[in-house]
Amino acid sequence: GAGVSQSPSNKVTEKGKDVELRCDPISGHTALYWYRQSLGQGLEFLIYFQGNSAPDKSGLPSDRFSAERTGGSVSTLTIQRTQQEDSAVYLCASSLRGTGQGGNEQFFGPGTRLTVL
Amino acid sequence: GDSVTQMEGPVTLSEEAFLTINCTYTATGYPSLFWYVQYPGEGLQLLLKATKADDKGSNKGFEATYRKETTSFHLEKGSVQVSDSAVYFCALSSAGSARQLTFGSGTQLTVLP
């Protein structure tokens, strides 16, 4: 079956511009996660959605970052007024269940490589 | 907070050599532990996992045992292949609080023929 998909695969933007990154999770997965993979910071958690509950935004690095998940499926990560330090690979993952489910596997998408010039 | 400390890389081995990549963790409660692998040009894939103490996760010849007493989850393989060349990430999911994965810094493995 289809895995997690992300678009675009690559995005080059100029400093100060806004960008939107999209994630399509595996059908039926109720939990969705965004992570960032950068050279200096490794893999960092950004935000988590579980069903219709309020998202866990504890990993977002600044108020320039926001995300939404429409209809419990597709998610969009928005970065406003991009900075050079935002350059990274943004990974999306989904899992069948989230909270309280130990060992629940997260399936990762291929990522979006963002370059801010 | 939760954290994962992973053996620094890069690691270079000859084919058929024995592999160990060390991983230790700090977490509240009883976390689930994972090894993820990222092959060149590909996304992260789950390699193996263990959800409670003394569990052994295994896959593709790789093994890791959840050691609560030493808070460790070292990855081992008896005989590596060139195709095992990848970046390996140790991770935990803390059942007591956060739902997200906390990752180690990753270890680059290169296996030479």
PDB file of C-alpha atoms in Angstrom:
ATOM      1  CA  GLY A   1       0.000   0.000   0.000  1.00  0.00           C
ATOM      2  CA  ALA A   2       0.937   3.655  -0.211  1.00  0.00           C
ATOM      3  CA  GLY A   3       3.298   4.986   2.374  1.00  0.00           C
ATOM      4  CA  VAL A   4       3.641   8.476   3.776  1.00  0.00           C
ATOM      5  CA  SER A   5       4.134  11.003   1.003  1.00  0.00           C
ATOM      6  CA  GLN A   6       5.503  14.510   1.229  1.00  0.00           C
ATOM      7  CA  SER A   7       5.656  17.391  -1.201  1.00  0.00           C
ATOM      8  CA  PRO A   8       7.603  19.072  -2.525  1.00  0.00           C
ATOM      9  CA  SER A   9      10.687  16.887  -2.307  1.00  0.00           C
ATOM     10  CA  ASN A  10      12.894  19.945  -2.573  1.00  0.00           C
ATOM     11  CA  LYS A  11      12.174  23.597  -1.922  1.00  0.00           C
ATOM     12  CA  VAL A  12      14.519  26.518  -2.392  1.00  0.00           C
ATOM     13  CA  THR A  13      13.316  29.864  -1.121  1.00  0.00           C
ATOM     14  CA  GLU A  14      14.642  33.277  -0.287  1.00  0.00           C
ATOM     15  CA  LYS A  15      15.062  34.533   3.224  1.00  0.00           C
ATOM     16  CA  GLY A  16      11.884  36.210   4.457  1.00  0.00           C
ATOM     17  CA  LYS A  17       9.492  34.254   2.249  1.00  0.00           C
ATOM     18  CA  ASP A  18       6.803  31.900   3.574  1.00  0.00           C
ATOM     19  CA  VAL A  19       6.788  28.200   2.667  1.00  0.00           C
ATOM     20  CA  GLU A  20       4.243  25.411   2.981  1.00  0.00           C
ATOM     21  CA  LEU A  21       5.190  21.756   3.228  1.00  0.00           C
ATOM     22  CA  ARG A  22       2.631  19.027   2.751  1.00  0.00           C
ATOM     23  CA  CYS A  23       2.287  15.559   4.240  1.00  0.00           C
ATOM     24  CA  ASP A  24      -0.115  12.794   3.244  1.00  0.00           C
ATOM     25  CA  PRO A  25      -0.117  10.125   5.967  1.00  0.00           C
ATOM     26  CA  ILE A  26      -0.943   6.479   5.526  1.00  0.00           C
ATOM     27  CA  SER A  27      -4.681   6.028   5.219  1.00  0.00           C
ATOM     28  CA  GLY A  28      -6.264   5.146   8.551  1.00  0.00           C
ATOM     29  CA  HIS A  29      -3.376   6.382  10.657  1.00  0.00           C
ATOM     30  CA  THR A  30      -4.690   8.642  13.384  1.00  0.00           C
ATOM     31  CA  ALA A  31      -1.372  10.049  14.597  1.00  0.00           C
ATOM     32  CA  LEU A  32       0.835  12.377  12.558  1.00  0.00           C
ATOM     33  CA  TYR A  33       4.205  13.837  13.469  1.00  0.00           C
ATOM     34  CA  TRP A  34       6.545  16.437  12.006  1.00  0.00           C
ATOM     35  CA  TYR A  35      10.305  16.278  12.618  1.00  0.00           C
ATOM     36  CA  ARG A  36      13.240  18.304  11.381  1.00  0.00           C
ATOM     37  CA  GLN A  37      16.600  16.820  10.439  1.00  0.00           C
ATOM     38  CA  SER A  38      19.469  19.258  10.274  1.00  0.00           C
ATOM     39  CA  LEU A  39      23.241  18.934  10.403  1.00  0.00           C
ATOM     40  CA  GLY A  40      23.719  20.753  13.640  1.00  0.00           C
ATOM     41  CA  GLN A  41      20.685  19.509  15.555  1.00  0.00           C
ATOM     42  CA  GLY A  42      20.068  15.962  14.374  1.00  0.00           C
ATOM     43  CA  LEU A  43      16.449  14.811  14.351  1.00  0.00           C
ATOM     44  CA  GLU A  44      14.107  17.060  16.315  1.00  0.00           C
ATOM     45  CA  PHE A  45      10.435  16.666  17.044  1.00  0.00           C
ATOM     46  CA  LEU A  46       8.280  19.597  15.956  1.00  0.00           C
ATOM     47  CA  ILE A  47       4.571  18.853  16.353  1.00  0.00           C
ATOM     48  CA  TYR A  48       2.184  15.936  16.871  1.00  0.00           C
ATOM     49  CA  PHE A  49      -1.471  15.449  15.894  1.00  0.00           C
ATOM     50  CA  GLN A  50      -3.667  12.719  17.333  1.00  0.00           C
ATOM     51  CA  GLY A  51      -7.156  12.411  15.923  1.00  0.00           C
ATOM     52  CA  ASN A  52      -9.259  15.446  16.748  1.00  0.00           C
ATOM     53  CA  SER A  53      -7.295  16.388  19.865  1.00  0.00           C
ATOM     54  CA  ALA A  54      -5.408  19.652  20.174  1.00  0.00           C
ATOM     55  CA  PRO A  55      -1.938  19.197  18.685  1.00  0.00           C
ATOM     56  CA  ASP A  56       1.195  18.944  20.793  1.00  0.00           C
ATOM     57  CA  LYS A  57       3.210  21.934  19.576  1.00  0.00           C
ATOM     58  CA  SER A  58       5.937  21.668  22.180  1.00  0.00           C
ATOM     59  CA  GLY A  59       8.703  21.133  19.635  1.00  0.00           C
ATOM     60  CA  LEU A  60       8.044  24.112  17.396  1.00  0.00           C
ATOM     61  CA  PRO A  61      11.170  26.313  17.538  1.00  0.00           C
ATOM     62  CA  SER A  62       9.422  29.671  17.119  1.00  0.00           C
ATOM     63  CA  ASP A  63       6.071  31.275  16.396  1.00  0.00           C
ATOM     64  CA  ARG A  64       7.054  31.438  12.736  1.00  0.00           C
ATOM     65  CA  PHE A  65       6.271  27.739  12.572  1.00  0.00           C
ATOM     66  CA  SER A  66       2.712  26.436  12.483  1.00  0.00           C
ATOM     67  CA  ALA A  67       0.938  23.332  11.270  1.00  0.00           C
ATOM     68  CA  GLU A  68      -2.554  22.168  10.649  1.00  0.00           C
ATOM     69  CA  ARG A  69      -4.193  18.899   9.836  1.00  0.00           C
ATOM     70  CA  THR A  70      -7.388  19.034   7.854  1.00  0.00           C
ATOM     71  CA  GLY A  71     -10.019  16.344   8.187  1.00  0.00           C
ATOM     72  CA  GLY A  72      -7.723  14.199  10.251  1.00  0.00           C
ATOM     73  CA  SER A  73      -5.617  13.387   7.216  1.00  0.00           C
ATOM     74  CA  VAL A  74      -3.389  15.729   5.218  1.00  0.00           C
ATOM     75  CA  SER A  75      -1.132  18.064   7.164  1.00  0.00           C
ATOM     76  CA  THR A  76       0.579  21.300   6.171  1.00  0.00           C
ATOM     77  CA  LEU A  77       3.616  22.733   7.950  1.00  0.00           C
ATOM     78  CA  THR A  78       3.988  26.464   7.365  1.00  0.00           C
ATOM     79  CA  ILE A  79       7.131  28.453   8.021  1.00  0.00           C
ATOM     80  CA  GLN A  80       6.696  32.207   7.855  1.00  0.00           C
ATOM     81  CA  ARG A  81       9.471  34.697   7.154  1.00  0.00           C
ATOM     82  CA  THR A  82      11.999  31.921   6.599  1.00  0.00           C
ATOM     83  CA  GLN A  83      15.524  32.261   7.944  1.00  0.00           C
ATOM     84  CA  GLN A  84      18.695  30.527   6.821  1.00  0.00           C
ATOM     85  CA  GLU A  85      18.732  28.439   9.988  1.00  0.00           C
ATOM     86  CA  ASP A  86      15.423  26.912   8.880  1.00  0.00           C
ATOM     87  CA  SER A  87      17.292  25.021   6.151  1.00  0.00           C
ATOM     88  CA  ALA A  88      16.839  21.336   6.923  1.00  0.00           C
ATOM     89  CA  VAL A  89      15.019  18.209   5.849  1.00  0.00           C
ATOM     90  CA  TYR A  90      11.466  18.217   7.196  1.00  0.00           C
ATOM     91  CA  LEU A  91      10.145  14.733   7.874  1.00  0.00           C
ATOM     92  CA  CYS A  92       6.582  13.655   8.392  1.00  0.00           C
ATOM     93  CA  ALA A  93       5.586  10.391  10.053  1.00  0.00           C
ATOM     94  CA  SER A  94       2.307   8.698  10.824  1.00  0.00           C
ATOM     95  CA  SER A  95       1.284   5.852  13.088  1.00  0.00           C
ATOM     96  CA  LEU A  96      -1.839   3.807  13.546  1.00  0.00           C
ATOM     97  CA  ARG A  97      -2.307   5.059  17.073  1.00  0.00           C
ATOM     98  CA  GLY A  98      -0.574   7.594  19.238  1.00  0.00           C
ATOM     99  CA  THR A  99      -0.874   8.312  22.918  1.00  0.00           C
ATOM    100  CA  GLY A 100      -0.477   5.507  25.377  1.00  0.00           C
ATOM    101  CA  GLN A 101       0.415   2.971  22.743  1.00  0.00           C
ATOM    102  CA  GLY A 102       3.899   1.823  23.567  1.00  0.00           C
ATOM    103  CA  GLY A 103       5.954   0.553  20.682  1.00  0.00           C
ATOM    104  CA  ASN A 104       3.606   1.937  18.098  1.00  0.00           C
ATOM    105  CA  GLU A 105       5.623   2.172  14.903  1.00  0.00           C
ATOM    106  CA  GLN A 106       5.974   5.485  13.123  1.00  0.00           C
ATOM    107  CA  PHE A 107       6.268   5.338   9.341  1.00  0.00           C
ATOM    108  CA  PHE A 108       8.298   8.139   7.822  1.00  0.00           C
ATOM    109  CA  GLY A 109       7.923   9.954   4.549  1.00  0.00           C
ATOM    110  CA  PRO A 110      10.882  10.750   2.277  1.00  0.00           C
ATOM    111  CA  GLY A 111      11.107  14.304   3.576  1.00  0.00           C
ATOM    112  CA  THR A 112      11.189  17.781   2.076  1.00  0.00           C
ATOM    113  CA  ARG A 113      14.610  19.356   1.753  1.00  0.00           C
ATOM    114  CA  LEU A 114      14.249  23.072   2.432  1.00  0.00           C
ATOM    115  CA  THR A 115      17.026  25.461   1.480  1.00  0.00           C
ATOM    116  CA  VAL A 116      16.737  29.085   2.504  1.00  0.00           C
ATOM    117  CA  LEU A 117      19.080  31.353   0.592  1.00  0.00           C
TER     118      LEU A 117
ATOM    119  CA  GLY B   1      13.751  15.287  29.886  1.00  0.00           C
ATOM    120  CA  ASP B   2      14.187  12.280  27.667  1.00  0.00           C
ATOM    121  CA  SER B   3      17.463  11.850  25.842  1.00  0.00           C
ATOM    122  CA  VAL B   4      19.362   9.305  23.779  1.00  0.00           C
ATOM    123  CA  THR B   5      23.139   9.109  23.599  1.00  0.00           C
ATOM    124  CA  GLN B   6      24.511   7.255  20.658  1.00  0.00           C
ATOM    125  CA  MET B   7      27.981   6.190  19.678  1.00  0.00           C
ATOM    126  CA  GLU B   8      29.632   8.807  17.530  1.00  0.00           C
ATOM    127  CA  GLY B   9      30.533   7.882  13.996  1.00  0.00           C
ATOM    128  CA  PRO B  10      31.465   7.416  11.364  1.00  0.00           C
ATOM    129  CA  VAL B  11      32.141   3.694  11.634  1.00  0.00           C
ATOM    130  CA  THR B  12      33.969   1.893   8.839  1.00  0.00           C
ATOM    131  CA  LEU B  13      34.103  -1.905   8.761  1.00  0.00           C
ATOM    132  CA  SER B  14      35.107  -4.589   6.351  1.00  0.00           C
ATOM    133  CA  GLU B  15      32.481  -6.970   5.035  1.00  0.00           C
ATOM    134  CA  GLU B  16      31.693  -9.830   7.472  1.00  0.00           C
ATOM    135  CA  ALA B  17      33.003  -7.887  10.455  1.00  0.00           C
ATOM    136  CA  PHE B  18      31.094  -7.710  13.736  1.00  0.00           C
ATOM    137  CA  LEU B  19      29.144  -4.533  14.382  1.00  0.00           C
ATOM    138  CA  THR B  20      28.224  -2.847  17.648  1.00  0.00           C
ATOM    139  CA  ILE B  21      26.681   0.590  17.869  1.00  0.00           C
ATOM    140  CA  ASN B  22      26.189   1.711  21.444  1.00  0.00           C
ATOM    141  CA  CYS B  23      23.055   3.468  22.620  1.00  0.00           C
ATOM    142  CA  THR B  24      22.091   4.584  26.114  1.00  0.00           C
ATOM    143  CA  TYR B  25      19.046   6.521  27.181  1.00  0.00           C
ATOM    144  CA  THR B  26      17.497   8.648  29.888  1.00  0.00           C
ATOM    145  CA  ALA B  27      13.723   8.611  30.217  1.00  0.00           C
ATOM    146  CA  THR B  28      10.879   8.725  32.671  1.00  0.00           C
ATOM    147  CA  GLY B  29       8.948   5.538  33.198  1.00  0.00           C
ATOM    148  CA  TYR B  30       9.430   2.640  30.852  1.00  0.00           C
ATOM    149  CA  PRO B  31      10.066   3.815  27.311  1.00  0.00           C
ATOM    150  CA  SER B  32       9.853   1.836  24.132  1.00  0.00           C
ATOM    151  CA  LEU B  33      13.142   1.647  22.269  1.00  0.00           C
ATOM    152  CA  PHE B  34      13.809   1.640  18.549  1.00  0.00           C
ATOM    153  CA  TRP B  35      16.533   1.483  15.961  1.00  0.00           C
ATOM    154  CA  TYR B  36      15.797   3.285  12.709  1.00  0.00           C
ATOM    155  CA  VAL B  37      17.942   3.099   9.584  1.00  0.00           C
ATOM    156  CA  GLN B  38      18.342   5.611   6.774  1.00  0.00           C
ATOM    157  CA  TYR B  39      19.830   4.192   3.589  1.00  0.00           C
ATOM    158  CA  PRO B  40      21.442   6.636   1.133  1.00  0.00           C
ATOM    159  CA  GLY B  41      18.772   8.686  -0.613  1.00  0.00           C
ATOM    160  CA  GLU B  42      15.930   7.037   1.283  1.00  0.00           C
ATOM    161  CA  GLY B  43      13.675   7.859   4.222  1.00  0.00           C
ATOM    162  CA  LEU B  44      13.873   6.569   7.764  1.00  0.00           C
ATOM    163  CA  GLN B  45      12.802   2.969   8.231  1.00  0.00           C
ATOM    164  CA  LEU B  46      12.176   1.081  11.421  1.00  0.00           C
ATOM    165  CA  LEU B  47      14.820  -1.614  11.819  1.00  0.00           C
ATOM    166  CA  LEU B  48      13.764  -3.142  15.134  1.00  0.00           C
ATOM    167  CA  LYS B  49      12.119  -2.306  18.415  1.00  0.00           C
ATOM    168  CA  ALA B  50      11.655  -3.474  22.009  1.00  0.00           C
ATOM    169  CA  THR B  51       8.881  -2.396  24.314  1.00  0.00           C
ATOM    170  CA  LYS B  52       9.895  -3.751  27.718  1.00  0.00           C
ATOM    171  CA  ALA B  53      12.938  -4.738  29.714  1.00  0.00           C
ATOM    172  CA  ASP B  54      14.865  -7.798  28.482  1.00  0.00           C
ATOM    173  CA  ASP B  55      13.001  -7.809  25.174  1.00  0.00           C
ATOM    174  CA  LYS B  56      15.217  -8.498  22.185  1.00  0.00           C
ATOM    175  CA  GLY B  57      14.361  -6.849  18.896  1.00  0.00           C
ATOM    176  CA  SER B  58      15.728  -8.435  15.742  1.00  0.00           C
ATOM    177  CA  ASN B  59      15.524  -7.924  11.998  1.00  0.00           C
ATOM    178  CA  LYS B  60      17.770  -8.548   8.979  1.00  0.00           C
ATOM    179  CA  GLY B  61      20.443 -10.102  11.192  1.00  0.00           C
ATOM    180  CA  PHE B  62      20.528  -7.081  13.524  1.00  0.00           C
ATOM    181  CA  GLU B  63      19.703  -7.458  17.217  1.00  0.00           C
ATOM    182  CA  ALA B  64      19.314  -5.190  20.226  1.00  0.00           C
ATOM    183  CA  THR B  65      18.339  -6.059  23.791  1.00  0.00           C
ATOM    184  CA  TYR B  66      16.480  -3.662  26.101  1.00  0.00           C
ATOM    185  CA  ARG B  67      18.666  -3.477  29.221  1.00  0.00           C
ATOM    186  CA  LYS B  68      16.892  -1.533  31.929  1.00  0.00           C
ATOM    187  CA  GLU B  69      19.666  -1.950  34.474  1.00  0.00           C
ATOM    188  CA  THR B  70      22.185  -0.247  32.200  1.00  0.00           C
ATOM    189  CA  THR B  71      19.621   1.879  30.312  1.00  0.00           C
ATOM    190  CA  SER B  72      21.064   0.624  27.054  1.00  0.00           C
ATOM    191  CA  PHE B  73      19.897  -0.693  23.697  1.00  0.00           C
ATOM    192  CA  HIS B  74      23.060  -1.507  21.771  1.00  0.00           C
ATOM    193  CA  LEU B  75      22.718  -2.571  18.146  1.00  0.00           C
ATOM    194  CA  GLU B  76      24.688  -5.634  17.001  1.00  0.00           C
ATOM    195  CA  LYS B  77      25.170  -7.665  13.872  1.00  0.00           C
ATOM    196  CA  GLY B  78      27.454 -10.636  13.576  1.00  0.00           C
ATOM    197  CA  SER B  79      28.501 -10.193   9.949  1.00  0.00           C
ATOM    198  CA  VAL B  80      27.882  -6.924   8.141  1.00  0.00           C
ATOM    199  CA  GLN B  81      27.394  -6.568   4.403  1.00  0.00           C
ATOM    200  CA  VAL B  82      28.124  -3.726   2.026  1.00  0.00           C
ATOM    201  CA  SER B  83      24.359  -3.215   1.751  1.00  0.00           C
ATOM    202  CA  ASP B  84      24.218  -2.381   5.469  1.00  0.00           C
ATOM    203  CA  SER B  85      25.965   0.923   4.803  1.00  0.00           C
ATOM    204  CA  ALA B  86      23.577   3.543   6.135  1.00  0.00           C
ATOM    205  CA  VAL B  87      22.944   5.901   9.033  1.00  0.00           C
ATOM    206  CA  TYR B  88      21.543   4.234  12.141  1.00  0.00           C
ATOM    207  CA  PHE B  89      19.459   6.102  14.713  1.00  0.00           C
ATOM    208  CA  CYS B  90      18.594   4.951  18.200  1.00  0.00           C
ATOM    209  CA  ALA B  91      15.305   6.363  19.489  1.00  0.00           C
ATOM    210  CA  LEU B  92      12.865   6.143  22.351  1.00  0.00           C
ATOM    211  CA  SER B  93       9.206   6.826  22.896  1.00  0.00           C
ATOM    212  CA  SER B  94       8.405   7.639  26.479  1.00  0.00           C
ATOM    213  CA  ALA B  95       5.046   6.211  27.442  1.00  0.00           C
ATOM    214  CA  GLY B  96       4.798   8.463  30.449  1.00  0.00           C
ATOM    215  CA  SER B  97       4.688  11.751  28.663  1.00  0.00           C
ATOM    216  CA  ALA B  98       5.523  12.618  25.115  1.00  0.00           C
ATOM    217  CA  ARG B  99       4.274  10.667  22.182  1.00  0.00           C
ATOM    218  CA  GLN B 100       7.029  11.645  19.825  1.00  0.00           C
ATOM    219  CA  LEU B 101      10.297   9.876  19.217  1.00  0.00           C
ATOM    220  CA  THR B 102      13.467  11.220  20.784  1.00  0.00           C
ATOM    221  CA  PHE B 103      16.421  10.373  18.569  1.00  0.00           C
ATOM    222  CA  GLY B 104      20.117   9.930  19.071  1.00  0.00           C
ATOM    223  CA  SER B 105      22.501  11.800  16.809  1.00  0.00           C
ATOM    224  CA  GLY B 106      22.881   8.968  14.330  1.00  0.00           C
ATOM    225  CA  THR B 107      25.850   6.791  13.406  1.00  0.00           C
ATOM    226  CA  GLN B 108      27.109   6.599   9.851  1.00  0.00           C
ATOM    227  CA  LEU B 109      28.172   3.037   8.981  1.00  0.00           C
ATOM    228  CA  THR B 110      30.245   2.289   5.901  1.00  0.00           C
ATOM    229  CA  VAL B 111      30.987  -1.328   5.027  1.00  0.00           C
ATOM    230  CA  LEU B 112      33.840  -1.925   2.595  1.00  0.00           C
ATOM    231  CA  PRO B 113      33.992  -4.977   0.323  1.00  0.00           C
TER     232      PRO B 113
END
